[in-house]
Coordinates of C-alpha atoms in Angstrom, one line a residue:
X1 CA 45.1 -39.0 46.2
X2 CA 46.7 -42.0 44.6
X3 CA 47.0 -42.3 40.9
X4 CA 48.3 -45.3 39.2
X5 CA 49.7 -46.5 42.6
X6 CA 51.7 -43.0 42.8
X7 CA 50.8 -40.5 45.1
X8 CA 49.6 -37.1 43.6
X9 CA 51.7 -34.6 44.5
X10 CA 50.3 -31.2 46.2
X11 CA 51.1 -29.0 43.0
X12 CA 49.2 -31.4 40.6
X13 CA 46.4 -31.2 43.0
X14 CA 46.3 -27.9 42.9
X15 CA 46.3 -27.4 39.4
X16 CA 43.7 -30.1 38.7
X17 CA 41.4 -28.3 41.3
X18 CA 41.9 -25.1 39.6
X19 CA 41.0 -26.4 36.3
X20 CA 37.9 -27.8 37.6
X21 CA 36.8 -24.7 39.2
X22 CA 37.4 -22.7 36.0
X23 CA 35.0 -25.5 34.5
X24 CA 32.4 -24.8 36.9
X25 CA 32.5 -21.2 36.8
X26 CA 32.3 -21.0 33.0
X27 CA 29.1 -23.3 32.9
X28 CA 25.8 -21.8 32.6
X29 CA 23.1 -22.7 35.4
X30 CA 19.1 -23.0 34.6
X31 CA 19.2 -19.4 36.8
X32 CA 21.5 -18.0 34.1
X33 CA 19.4 -19.3 31.2
X34 CA 16.0 -18.2 32.5
X35 CA 17.6 -14.6 32.8
X36 CA 19.1 -14.7 29.5
X37 CA 15.7 -15.5 27.9
X38 CA 13.7 -12.9 30.2
X39 CA 16.0 -10.2 28.9
X40 CA 15.9 -11.5 25.2
X41 CA 12.3 -11.3 25.4
X42 CA 11.9 -8.0 27.0
X43 CA 14.3 -6.7 24.1
X44 CA 12.1 -8.2 21.5
X45 CA 9.0 -6.9 22.9
X46 CA 10.6 -3.3 22.9
X47 CA 12.2 -3.6 19.3
X48 CA 9.2 -5.6 17.4
X49 CA 7.0 -2.9 17.1
X50 CA 9.8 -0.1 16.2
X51 CA 10.8 -2.7 13.7
X52 CA 7.4 -2.9 12.5
X53 CA 6.8 0.5 12.2
X54 CA 10.1 1.1 10.4
X55 CA 9.2 -1.8 7.9
X56 CA 5.5 0.2 7.4
X57 CA 7.4 3.4 6.9
X58 CA 9.8 1.8 4.1
X59 CA 6.8 0.1 2.4
X60 CA 4.7 3.5 2.4
X61 CA 8.0 5.3 0.9
X62 CA 7.9 2.7 -1.9
X63 CA 4.1 3.4 -2.5
X64 CA 5.0 7.1 -2.8
X65 CA 7.7 6.4 -5.4
X66 CA 5.3 4.1 -7.3
X67 CA 2.6 6.9 -7.4
X68 CA 5.3 9.6 -8.3
X69 CA 6.4 7.6 -11.3
X70 CA 2.6 7.2 -12.5
X71 CA 2.3 11.0 -11.9
X72 CA 5.2 11.7 -14.2
X73 CA 4.0 9.6 -16.8
X74 CA 0.4 11.3 -16.6
X75 CA 2.3 14.4 -17.5
X76 CA 4.2 12.7 -20.2
X77 CA 0.9 11.6 -21.5
X78 CA -0.8 15.0 -21.3
X79 CA 2.4 16.7 -23.1
X80 CA 2.2 14.4 -26.1
X81 CA -1.8 14.5 -26.3
X82 CA -2.7 18.2 -26.2
X83 CA -2.9 18.3 -22.4
X84 CA -5.4 15.5 -22.1
X85 CA -5.2 12.9 -19.2
X86 CA -5.7 9.3 -20.4
X87 CA -9.5 8.7 -20.7
X88 CA -11.5 6.1 -18.5
X89 CA -15.1 4.9 -19.5
X90 CA -15.7 5.3 -16.1
X91 CA -15.7 9.1 -16.5
X92 CA -16.5 9.8 -19.8
X93 CA -20.1 10.6 -19.2
X94 CA -21.1 14.4 -18.9
X95 CA -23.8 13.1 -16.7
X96 CA -22.1 13.1 -13.1
X97 CA -24.5 10.2 -12.0
X98 CA -23.5 8.4 -14.8
X99 CA -19.7 8.3 -13.8
X100 CA -18.4 5.4 -11.6
X101 CA -15.2 6.9 -9.8
X102 CA -14.9 4.1 -7.7
X103 CA -14.1 1.8 -10.6
X104 CA -11.0 3.8 -11.9
X105 CA -8.9 1.4 -10.4
X106 CA -9.0 -0.6 -13.5
X107 CA -6.1 -0.6 -15.6
X108 CA -7.8 -3.2 -18.3
X109 CA -11.5 -4.2 -18.9
X110 CA -12.4 -7.7 -20.5
X111 CA -16.0 -8.1 -21.5
X112 CA -17.1 -5.3 -19.1
X113 CA -20.7 -3.6 -19.7
X114 CA -18.9 -0.3 -20.4
X115 CA -16.6 -1.8 -23.1
X116 CA -18.8 -4.7 -24.3
X117 CA -17.5 -7.9 -26.0
X118 CA -13.8 -6.9 -25.9
X119 CA -10.5 -6.2 -24.0
X120 CA -9.5 -2.8 -23.6
X121 CA -6.8 -1.0 -21.8
X122 CA -8.4 2.0 -19.7
X123 CA -7.6 4.9 -17.7
X124 CA -4.1 4.2 -15.9
X125 CA -3.7 1.0 -18.2
X126 CA -3.0 3.5 -21.2
X127 CA 0.3 4.5 -19.4
X128 CA 1.7 0.8 -19.6
X129 CA 0.0 0.0 -22.9
X130 CA 1.7 2.9 -24.5
X131 CA 5.0 2.4 -22.8
X132 CA 5.0 5.7 -20.4
X133 CA 5.3 3.1 -17.7
X134 CA 7.3 -0.2 -18.6
X135 CA 6.7 -2.5 -15.5
X136 CA 3.4 -3.2 -14.2
X137 CA 4.4 -3.7 -10.6
X138 CA 4.3 0.2 -10.4
X139 CA 0.7 0.0 -10.0
X140 CA 0.8 -1.8 -6.7
X141 CA 1.4 -0.9 -3.2
X142 CA 3.6 -3.0 -0.9
X143 CA 1.4 -2.5 1.8
X144 CA -1.8 -3.9 0.1
X145 CA -2.8 -7.4 1.7
X146 CA -6.0 -8.0 0.4
X147 CA -7.5 -8.5 -3.2
X148 CA -5.6 -7.4 -6.5
X149 CA -2.0 -7.5 -5.7
X150 CA 0.4 -7.6 -8.5
X151 CA 0.7 -11.5 -7.8
X152 CA -3.2 -11.8 -8.5
X153 CA -2.6 -10.1 -12.0
X154 CA 0.7 -11.5 -13.2
X155 CA -0.7 -14.1 -15.8
X156 CA -3.4 -11.3 -16.9
X157 CA -0.2 -9.1 -17.8
X158 CA 1.4 -11.9 -19.5
X159 CA -1.2 -13.3 -21.6
X160 CA -3.2 -9.9 -22.4
X161 CA -6.3 -11.5 -21.3
X162 CA -8.7 -10.6 -18.5
X163 CA -9.4 -7.6 -16.3
X164 CA -6.9 -5.8 -14.1
X165 CA -7.3 -3.6 -11.1
X166 CA -4.3 -1.9 -9.5
X167 CA -4.2 -0.6 -5.9
X168 CA -4.4 3.2 -6.8
X169 CA -7.4 5.0 -7.7
X170 CA -7.4 7.3 -10.8
X171 CA -9.4 10.8 -11.1
X172 CA -10.6 11.6 -14.5
X173 CA -13.8 13.9 -15.1
X174 CA -14.6 14.5 -18.8
X175 CA -16.5 17.5 -17.6
X176 CA -13.5 19.5 -17.2
X177 CA -12.9 20.6 -20.8
X178 CA -12.6 16.8 -21.5
X179 CA -9.9 15.9 -19.0
X180 CA -7.5 18.7 -19.8
X181 CA -4.7 18.7 -17.0
X182 CA -4.2 22.5 -17.4
X183 CA -7.8 23.2 -16.4
X184 CA -7.0 21.7 -13.0
X185 CA -5.7 23.5 -9.9
X186 CA -2.1 22.3 -9.2
X187 CA -3.6 21.0 -6.0
X188 CA -6.1 18.9 -7.3
X189 CA -5.6 15.2 -6.4
X190 CA -5.3 13.1 -9.4
X191 CA -4.4 9.6 -8.1
X192 CA -4.4 8.2 -4.3
X193 CA -4.1 4.8 -2.8
X194 CA -7.5 3.2 -3.5
X195 CA -10.3 3.9 -1.2
X196 CA -13.6 2.4 -2.6
X197 CA -13.5 -0.3 -0.1
X198 CA -12.0 -1.3 3.1
X199 CA -10.1 -4.5 1.3
X200 CA -8.7 -2.0 -1.2
X201 CA -7.3 0.3 1.6
X202 CA -3.5 0.4 1.3
X203 CA -2.8 2.2 4.6
X204 CA -5.3 2.6 7.5
X205 CA -3.8 5.6 8.8
X206 CA -3.5 7.4 5.8
X207 CA -2.9 7.6 2.2
X208 CA -0.4 8.9 -0.5
X209 CA -1.9 10.9 -3.3
X210 CA -0.5 12.6 -6.5
X211 CA -1.5 16.4 -7.3
X212 CA -1.9 17.9 -10.8
X213 CA 1.4 19.6 -10.5
X214 CA 2.7 16.2 -10.0
X215 CA 4.0 16.4 -6.3
X216 CA 3.1 13.6 -4.1
X217 CA 1.7 14.2 -0.7
X218 CA 0.9 11.8 2.6
X219 CA -2.5 12.5 3.8
X220 CA -2.3 11.5 7.6
X221 CA -5.4 9.7 9.2
X222 CA -4.1 8.3 12.5
X223 CA -7.5 8.1 13.8
X224 CA -8.5 5.7 10.7
X225 CA -11.7 8.0 10.4
X226 CA -11.8 7.6 6.5
X227 CA -11.0 3.8 6.7
X228 CA -14.1 3.4 9.0
X229 CA -16.5 5.4 6.5
X230 CA -15.3 3.5 3.4
X231 CA -17.9 0.4 2.5
X232 CA -16.7 -3.0 3.2
X233 CA -17.8 -4.0 -0.5
X234 CA -16.6 -2.5 -3.7
X235 CA -20.2 -2.9 -5.0
X236 CA -21.7 -1.2 -2.0
X237 CA -24.4 1.7 -3.5
X238 CA -22.7 4.1 -1.0
X239 CA -19.2 3.6 -2.7
X240 CA -19.9 6.1 -5.7
X241 CA -20.9 8.9 -3.2
X242 CA -18.1 8.4 -0.7
X243 CA -15.2 8.5 -3.5
X244 CA -16.6 11.4 -4.8
X245 CA -16.4 13.4 -1.2
X246 CA -13.2 11.8 -0.3
X247 CA -11.5 13.3 -3.6
X248 CA -12.8 16.8 -2.4
X249 CA -11.3 16.2 1.0
X250 CA -8.0 15.1 -0.6
X251 CA -8.2 18.5 -2.5
X252 CA -8.8 20.7 0.6
X253 CA -6.1 18.7 2.8
X254 CA -8.4 18.1 5.6
X255 CA -11.2 15.6 6.8
X256 CA -14.5 17.4 7.8
X257 CA -15.4 17.6 11.6
X258 CA -18.3 15.8 11.1
X259 CA -19.0 13.1 8.3
X260 CA -22.5 12.5 7.7
X261 CA -22.7 9.0 6.4
X262 CA -21.8 5.7 7.8
X263 CA -20.5 2.8 5.9
X264 CA -22.9 0.1 4.7
X265 CA -22.4 -3.2 7.0
X266 CA -20.7 -6.2 5.4
X267 CA -23.1 -8.7 3.6
X268 CA -24.0 -11.7 5.0

């Protein structure tokens, strides 16, 4: 080859050809790109479910930690108030059928029929009002995706007005010596992920719960049997009965083989 009127030497040609060959070898072809995209997609398909499960497990652990703090606060409250648990207007009646256990997710009530024309802390809300707990976020589960998230109620916590519901269902029954903690068997569930309605449900495959001895347990339900019998609406007429029965199942630690009621279908 002649360059600028001068013939190119054999050595120069060899060196130039070698450099061009290296460039050609280092370049990606369309085939290489497609193979890379396929491999990356395959890896993502394998890893994403695992990563999703790990993320959900981490949120479940945080949920259990929040409940453990509430359980500790309940014991501290009982120690300071003669062994009595925080009262709730939904469980004070000696008549079982005048109680509303499905409503014990509320921390504070504003112009509710149970409290009249006033704003009142209730149930677990007393733990915050009396500073046994200092951050309201502890009443919320990171897995909750529907109504009553912490973000939904930040303004109510800040202003001191409005009703506030949490993500955990409290259990209080004044018929048990007016709520004395010491009268409860150690394996009695005091607190759990809410199950008054399907939108309230935090983990479809089970729930965390706090027992009377302060321990936190995971109640597994991989078949989602409990979730499937919980009503769609929090105002469902079956909600009260279902909540009462489910507390009993948490106490014994298992779900009955036959569940003799079905959820009410969603309202149109």
